[in-house]
PDB file of C-alpha atoms in Angstrom:
ATOM      1  CA  MET A 580     100.903  96.730 110.297  1.00 77.00           C
ATOM      2  CA  THR A 581     104.254  95.699 111.745  1.00 83.00           C
ATOM      3  CA  VAL A 582     102.883  93.007 114.078  1.00 88.00           C
ATOM      4  CA  ASN A 583     100.080  91.644 111.895  1.00 86.00           C
ATOM      5  CA  CYS A 584     101.778  91.758 108.497  1.00 89.00           C
ATOM      6  CA  MET A 585     105.495  92.542 108.402  1.00 91.00           C
ATOM      7  CA  GLY A 586     106.504  90.348 111.369  1.00 94.00           C
ATOM      8  CA  PRO A 587     104.869  87.187 110.020  1.00 96.00           C
ATOM      9  CA  PHE A 588     106.278  87.948 106.563  1.00 96.00           C
ATOM     10  CA  LEU A 589     109.834  88.207 107.890  1.00 96.00           C
ATOM     11  CA  LEU A 590     109.570  85.126 110.119  1.00 96.00           C
ATOM     12  CA  THR A 591     108.033  83.032 107.332  1.00 97.00           C
ATOM     13  CA  ASN A 592     110.766  84.013 104.883  1.00 96.00           C
ATOM     14  CA  LEU A 593     113.512  83.311 107.416  1.00 97.00           C
ATOM     15  CA  LEU A 594     112.105  79.799 107.926  1.00 97.00           C
ATOM     16  CA  LEU A 595     111.185  79.101 104.299  1.00 97.00           C
ATOM     17  CA  ASP A 596     114.321  77.171 103.273  1.00 97.00           C
ATOM     18  CA  GLU A 597     113.905  74.845 106.270  1.00 97.00           C
ATOM     19  CA  LEU A 598     110.198  74.395 105.511  1.00 97.00           C
ATOM     20  CA  LYS A 599     110.992  73.514 101.898  1.00 96.00           C
ATOM     21  CA  ALA A 600     113.701  71.068 102.971  1.00 96.00           C
ATOM     22  CA  THR A 601     111.469  69.184 105.421  1.00 96.00           C
ATOM     23  CA  GLY A 602     108.145  69.092 103.559  1.00 94.00           C
ATOM     24  CA  THR A 603     107.135  66.014 101.586  1.00 93.00           C
ATOM     25  CA  LYS A 604     104.251  65.198  99.266  1.00 89.00           C
ATOM     26  CA  GLU A 605     102.682  63.025 101.968  1.00 89.00           C
ATOM     27  CA  SER A 606     103.363  65.473 104.788  1.00 90.00           C
ATOM     28  CA  PRO A 607     103.870  69.021 103.496  1.00 93.00           C
ATOM     29  CA  SER A 608     105.288  71.751 105.675  1.00 95.00           C
ATOM     30  CA  ARG A 609     102.605  74.209 106.720  1.00 95.00           C
ATOM     31  CA  ILE A 610     102.414  77.935 107.162  1.00 96.00           C
ATOM     32  CA  VAL A 611      99.232  79.062 108.904  1.00 95.00           C
ATOM     33  CA  ASN A 612      98.663  82.779 109.300  1.00 95.00           C
ATOM     34  CA  VAL A 613      95.980  83.929 111.728  1.00 92.00           C
ATOM     35  CA  SER A 614      93.813  86.529 110.056  1.00 90.00           C
ATOM     36  CA  SER A 615      90.419  88.077 110.699  1.00 85.00           C
ATOM     37  CA  GLY A 616      86.885  87.802 109.408  1.00 79.00           C
ATOM     38  CA  LEU A 617      86.928  91.587 109.134  1.00 72.00           C
ATOM     39  CA  THR A 618      88.841  91.130 105.880  1.00 71.00           C
ATOM     40  CA  ILE A 619      85.898  89.495 104.131  1.00 69.00           C
ATOM     41  CA  MET A 620      83.485  92.120 105.452  1.00 61.00           C
ATOM     42  CA  VAL A 621      85.130  94.711 103.204  1.00 52.00           C
ATOM     43  CA  LYS A 622      83.410  93.256 100.158  1.00 49.00           C
ATOM     44  CA  GLN A 623      80.098  92.857 101.959  1.00 47.00           C
ATOM     45  CA  ASP A 624      79.854  96.252 103.617  1.00 47.00           C
ATOM     46  CA  SER A 625      80.320  99.308 101.420  1.00 54.00           C
ATOM     47  CA  SER A 626      80.063 101.577 104.475  1.00 55.00           C
ATOM     48  CA  LYS A 627      83.484 100.335 105.632  1.00 56.00           C
ATOM     49  CA  PRO A 628      86.429 102.593 104.748  1.00 57.00           C
ATOM     50  CA  PRO A 629      88.381 101.356 101.717  1.00 63.00           C
ATOM     51  CA  PHE A 630      91.697  99.536 101.772  1.00 68.00           C
ATOM     52  CA  TYR A 631      94.348 102.149 100.976  1.00 69.00           C
ATOM     53  CA  ILE A 632      97.040 100.157  99.240  1.00 71.00           C
ATOM     54  CA  ASP A 633      99.208 103.261  98.810  1.00 73.00           C
ATOM     55  CA  ASP A 634      98.756 104.383 102.426  1.00 71.00           C
ATOM     56  CA  LEU A 635      98.957 101.235 104.545  1.00 69.00           C
ATOM     57  CA  MET A 636      99.809 103.150 107.709  1.00 69.00           C
ATOM     58  CA  LEU A 637      96.788 105.441 107.137  1.00 68.00           C
ATOM     59  CA  THR A 638      98.840 108.594 107.515  1.00 72.00           C
ATOM     60  CA  GLU A 639      97.192 110.678 104.791  1.00 71.00           C
ATOM     61  CA  GLN A 640      94.505 113.086 105.911  1.00 67.00           C
ATOM     62  CA  GLY A 641      91.078 111.505 105.925  1.00 66.00           C
ATOM     63  CA  HIS A 642      92.307 107.920 105.648  1.00 62.00           C
ATOM     64  CA  TYR A 643      92.465 107.025 109.346  1.00 62.00           C
ATOM     65  CA  VAL A 644      89.046 106.268 110.816  1.00 63.00           C
ATOM     66  CA  SER A 645      89.627 103.831 113.676  1.00 64.00           C
ATOM     67  CA  GLY A 646      91.905 101.257 115.230  1.00 69.00           C
ATOM     68  CA  MET A 647      89.667  98.560 113.776  1.00 70.00           C
ATOM     69  CA  GLN A 648      90.287  99.948 110.296  1.00 74.00           C
ATOM     70  CA  SER A 649      94.037  99.753 110.918  1.00 78.00           C
ATOM     71  CA  TYR A 650      93.621  96.185 112.193  1.00 81.00           C
ATOM     72  CA  ARG A 651      91.525  95.179 109.164  1.00 81.00           C
ATOM     73  CA  ASN A 652      94.040  96.743 106.767  1.00 83.00           C
ATOM     74  CA  SER A 653      96.936  94.913 108.413  1.00 88.00           C
ATOM     75  CA  LYS A 654      95.087  91.604 108.145  1.00 89.00           C
ATOM     76  CA  LEU A 655      94.181  92.320 104.508  1.00 87.00           C
ATOM     77  CA  ALA A 656      97.874  92.925 103.843  1.00 90.00           C
ATOM     78  CA  LEU A 657      98.678  89.601 105.591  1.00 93.00           C
ATOM     79  CA  ASN A 658      96.139  87.821 103.373  1.00 91.00           C
ATOM     80  CA  LEU A 659      97.585  89.497 100.275  1.00 91.00           C
ATOM     81  CA  TRP A 660     101.167  88.372 100.828  1.00 94.00           C
ATOM     82  CA  SER A 661     100.009  84.919 101.978  1.00 94.00           C
ATOM     83  CA  ASN A 662      98.036  84.537  98.759  1.00 91.00           C
ATOM     84  CA  GLU A 663     101.028  85.708  96.718  1.00 93.00           C
ATOM     85  CA  MET A 664     103.350  83.316  98.562  1.00 95.00           C
ATOM     86  CA  ALA A 665     100.961  80.425  97.827  1.00 94.00           C
ATOM     87  CA  LYS A 666     101.444  81.118  94.129  1.00 93.00           C
ATOM     88  CA  GLN A 667     105.227  81.168  94.576  1.00 94.00           C
ATOM     89  CA  LEU A 668     105.172  77.895  96.526  1.00 95.00           C
ATOM     90  CA  GLU A 669     103.362  75.931  93.792  1.00 92.00           C
ATOM     91  CA  GLY A 670     105.249  72.719  93.144  1.00 89.00           C
ATOM     92  CA  SER A 671     106.991  72.753  96.515  1.00 92.00           C
ATOM     93  CA  HIS A 672     105.932  70.692  99.499  1.00 93.00           C
ATOM     94  CA  VAL A 673     104.950  73.748 101.509  1.00 95.00           C
ATOM     95  CA  ILE A 674     101.381  74.936 101.891  1.00 94.00           C
ATOM     96  CA  ILE A 675     100.244  78.287 103.223  1.00 94.00           C
ATOM     97  CA  ASN A 676      96.756  79.256 104.303  1.00 93.00           C
ATOM     98  CA  THR A 677      95.173  81.965 106.401  1.00 91.00           C
ATOM     99  CA  VAL A 678      92.576  81.257 109.052  1.00 90.00           C
ATOM    100  CA  CYS A 679      90.135  83.357 111.020  1.00 87.00           C
ATOM    101  CA  PRO A 680      89.361  81.512 114.257  1.00 85.00           C
ATOM    102  CA  GLY A 681      86.028  83.369 114.605  1.00 76.00           C
ATOM    103  CA  PHE A 682      84.863  86.317 116.669  1.00 71.00           C
ATOM    104  CA  ILE A 683      86.199  85.775 120.185  1.00 66.00           C
ATOM    105  CA  PRO A 684      84.909  88.580 122.434  1.00 59.00           C
ATOM    106  CA  SER A 685      86.999  87.534 125.440  1.00 57.00           C
ATOM    107  CA  THR A 686      90.295  88.454 123.738  1.00 58.00           C
ATOM    108  CA  SER A 687      92.020  91.727 124.535  1.00 57.00           C
ATOM    109  CA  LEU A 688      91.450  92.936 120.963  1.00 57.00           C
ATOM    110  CA  ALA A 689      87.700  92.924 121.545  1.00 53.00           C
ATOM    111  CA  ARG A 690      87.874  94.120 125.157  1.00 52.00           C
ATOM    112  CA  ASP A 691      90.336  96.942 124.482  1.00 58.00           C
ATOM    113  CA  ASN A 692      88.071  98.473 121.839  1.00 58.00           C
ATOM    114  CA  VAL A 693      85.242  98.889 124.334  1.00 58.00           C
ATOM    115  CA  THR A 694      85.059 102.391 125.769  1.00 61.00           C
ATOM    116  CA  SER A 695      81.725 102.496 127.617  1.00 61.00           C
ATOM    117  CA  LEU A 696      79.767 100.638 130.277  1.00 65.00           C
ATOM    118  CA  PHE A 697      77.230  99.620 127.630  1.00 59.00           C
ATOM    119  CA  GLY A 698      80.053  98.246 125.476  1.00 61.00           C
ATOM    120  CA  SER A 699      81.417  96.275 128.425  1.00 60.00           C
ATOM    121  CA  ILE A 700      77.993  94.763 129.063  1.00 61.00           C
ATOM    122  CA  MET A 701      77.661  93.898 125.362  1.00 60.00           C
ATOM    123  CA  MET A 702      81.053  92.126 125.389  1.00 58.00           C
ATOM    124  CA  TYR A 703      79.929  90.114 128.412  1.00 56.00           C
ATOM    125  CA  VAL A 704      76.714  89.115 126.594  1.00 58.00           C
ATOM    126  CA  LEU A 705      78.586  88.298 123.379  1.00 57.00           C
ATOM    127  CA  ASP A 706      80.965  86.055 125.326  1.00 55.00           C
ATOM    128  CA  SER A 707      78.043  84.145 126.829  1.00 60.00           C
ATOM    129  CA  PHE A 708      75.772  81.423 125.490  1.00 57.00           C
ATOM    130  CA  ILE A 709      73.538  84.150 124.017  1.00 59.00           C
ATOM    131  CA  GLY A 710      76.420  85.529 121.958  1.00 53.00           C
ATOM    132  CA  ARG A 711      77.395  82.087 120.707  1.00 53.00           C
ATOM    133  CA  LEU A 712      73.800  81.349 119.735  1.00 55.00           C
ATOM    134  CA  PHE A 713      72.867  84.599 117.980  1.00 55.00           C
ATOM    135  CA  VAL A 714      76.139  86.223 116.911  1.00 54.00           C
ATOM    136  CA  LYS A 715      78.167  83.035 116.491  1.00 63.00           C
ATOM    137  CA  SER A 716      80.921  84.256 118.787  1.00 62.00           C
ATOM    138  CA  SER A 717      83.416  81.640 119.920  1.00 68.00           C
ATOM    139  CA  PRO A 718      85.185  80.847 123.168  1.00 72.00           C
ATOM    140  CA  VAL A 719      88.993  81.008 123.138  1.00 75.00           C
ATOM    141  CA  SER A 720      89.215  77.200 123.241  1.00 82.00           C
ATOM    142  CA  GLU A 721      87.255  76.904 119.975  1.00 83.00           C
ATOM    143  CA  GLY A 722      89.382  79.544 118.259  1.00 81.00           C
ATOM    144  CA  ARG A 723      92.521  77.736 119.400  1.00 84.00           C
ATOM    145  CA  ARG A 724      91.160  74.417 118.086  1.00 87.00           C
ATOM    146  CA  ARG A 725      90.510  75.947 114.661  1.00 86.00           C
ATOM    147  CA  ILE A 726      94.059  77.295 114.404  1.00 87.00           C
ATOM    148  CA  VAL A 727      95.721  74.084 115.616  1.00 91.00           C
ATOM    149  CA  SER A 728      93.633  71.913 113.279  1.00 88.00           C
ATOM    150  CA  MET A 729      94.895  73.962 110.315  1.00 86.00           C
ATOM    151  CA  CYS A 730      98.430  73.196 111.449  1.00 88.00           C
ATOM    152  CA  VAL A 731      98.063  69.448 111.920  1.00 88.00           C
ATOM    153  CA  ASP A 732      95.049  68.220 109.923  1.00 84.00           C
ATOM    154  CA  GLU A 733      96.492  65.813 107.355  1.00 80.00           C
ATOM    155  CA  GLU A 734      93.379  66.245 105.191  1.00 78.00           C
ATOM    156  CA  THR A 735      94.183  69.902 104.533  1.00 78.00           C
ATOM    157  CA  LYS A 736      96.385  69.836 101.451  1.00 76.00           C
ATOM    158  CA  THR A 737      95.057  73.021  99.875  1.00 82.00           C
ATOM    159  CA  CYS A 738      97.259  76.059  99.494  1.00 85.00           C
ATOM    160  CA  GLY A 739      96.416  79.749  99.328  1.00 85.00           C
ATOM    161  CA  LEU A 740      92.952  79.639 100.868  1.00 85.00           C
ATOM    162  CA  PHE A 741      91.281  81.723 103.532  1.00 84.00           C
ATOM    163  CA  TYR A 742      89.456  79.684 106.172  1.00 85.00           C
ATOM    164  CA  HIS A 743      86.771  81.359 108.248  1.00 82.00           C
ATOM    165  CA  ARG A 744      85.690  79.202 111.193  1.00 76.00           C
ATOM    166  CA  SER A 745      87.384  76.163 109.591  1.00 79.00           C
ATOM    167  CA  LYS A 746      85.591  76.546 106.248  1.00 82.00           C
ATOM    168  CA  PRO A 747      87.198  77.751 103.011  1.00 80.00           C
ATOM    169  CA  THR A 748      85.738  81.206 102.353  1.00 78.00           C
ATOM    170  CA  PRO A 749      86.027  83.514  99.328  1.00 72.00           C
ATOM    171  CA  GLU A 750      88.559  86.298  99.832  1.00 72.00           C
ATOM    172  CA  ALA A 751      87.850  90.013  99.642  1.00 69.00           C
ATOM    173  CA  ALA A 752      88.274  91.528  96.185  1.00 67.00           C
ATOM    174  CA  GLU A 753      91.413  93.343  97.385  1.00 67.00           C
ATOM    175  CA  VAL A 754      93.134  90.016  98.086  1.00 70.00           C
ATOM    176  CA  LEU A 755      92.340  88.697  94.626  1.00 75.00           C
ATOM    177  CA  ASN A 756      93.766  91.803  92.949  1.00 77.00           C
ATOM    178  CA  SER A 757      97.118  90.855  91.355  1.00 82.00           C
ATOM    179  CA  ASP A 758      98.427  94.433  91.493  1.00 85.00           C
ATOM    180  CA  HIS A 759      97.670  94.611  95.228  1.00 83.00           C
ATOM    181  CA  LYS A 760      99.456  91.297  95.851  1.00 86.00           C
ATOM    182  CA  GLU A 761     102.574  92.408  94.001  1.00 89.00           C
ATOM    183  CA  LYS A 762     102.595  95.812  95.700  1.00 89.00           C
ATOM    184  CA  ILE A 763     102.196  94.339  99.208  1.00 89.00           C
ATOM    185  CA  TRP A 764     104.885  91.758  98.476  1.00 92.00           C
ATOM    186  CA  ALA A 765     107.308  94.479  97.357  1.00 92.00           C
ATOM    187  CA  LEU A 766     106.510  96.603 100.441  1.00 90.00           C
ATOM    188  CA  CYS A 767     106.997  93.638 102.773  1.00 91.00           C
ATOM    189  CA  VAL A 768     110.357  92.822 101.168  1.00 93.00           C
ATOM    190  CA  LYS A 769     111.419  96.467 101.426  1.00 90.00           C
ATOM    191  CA  TYR A 770     110.374  96.994 105.062  1.00 87.00           C
ATOM    192  CA  SER A 771     111.602  93.598 106.297  1.00 89.00           C
ATOM    193  CA  GLY A 772     115.037  94.135 104.769  1.00 90.00           C
ATOM    194  CA  LEU A 773     114.974  90.930 102.719  1.00 87.00           C
TER     195      LEU A 773
END
């Protein structure tokens, strides 16, 4: 939660005055947060554990299921405060969006969650042409291109959207929940010391 949500929140807020001062209508300042496609899977897969807004660190008994759940929750929290900040930035020349660069099996996040020989073989296959064809995995270079294009593409003037593989994608219900946005914002302010 600290690395994926609180750190970006603090850094963004520390830079916000400068971003507001340098953005123009023609060339707005940009905040691009790197998120995950796992956040949109929450609404599509009811077998996934829920998002515990009152237990973000998953410390209550029965809430913690896996490292991937913790990762997904931290990225949901990132999307929540990003969406809330977009609302607060209306009328300024600063835009904020979140982007998922796609499933990239060659990253340490994917590799470090593999605990068996079979899993290692599957990661190798997913990172190959077969994975790109059938699972739509991406090489690191493609993920990097998607992130950089969000930062520099002059055509992107939207604010508060979630982009999955460079396409605007509907957010999970949790991110659209106003109470969740306000609660995450308050928690981020509290824990970042702002």
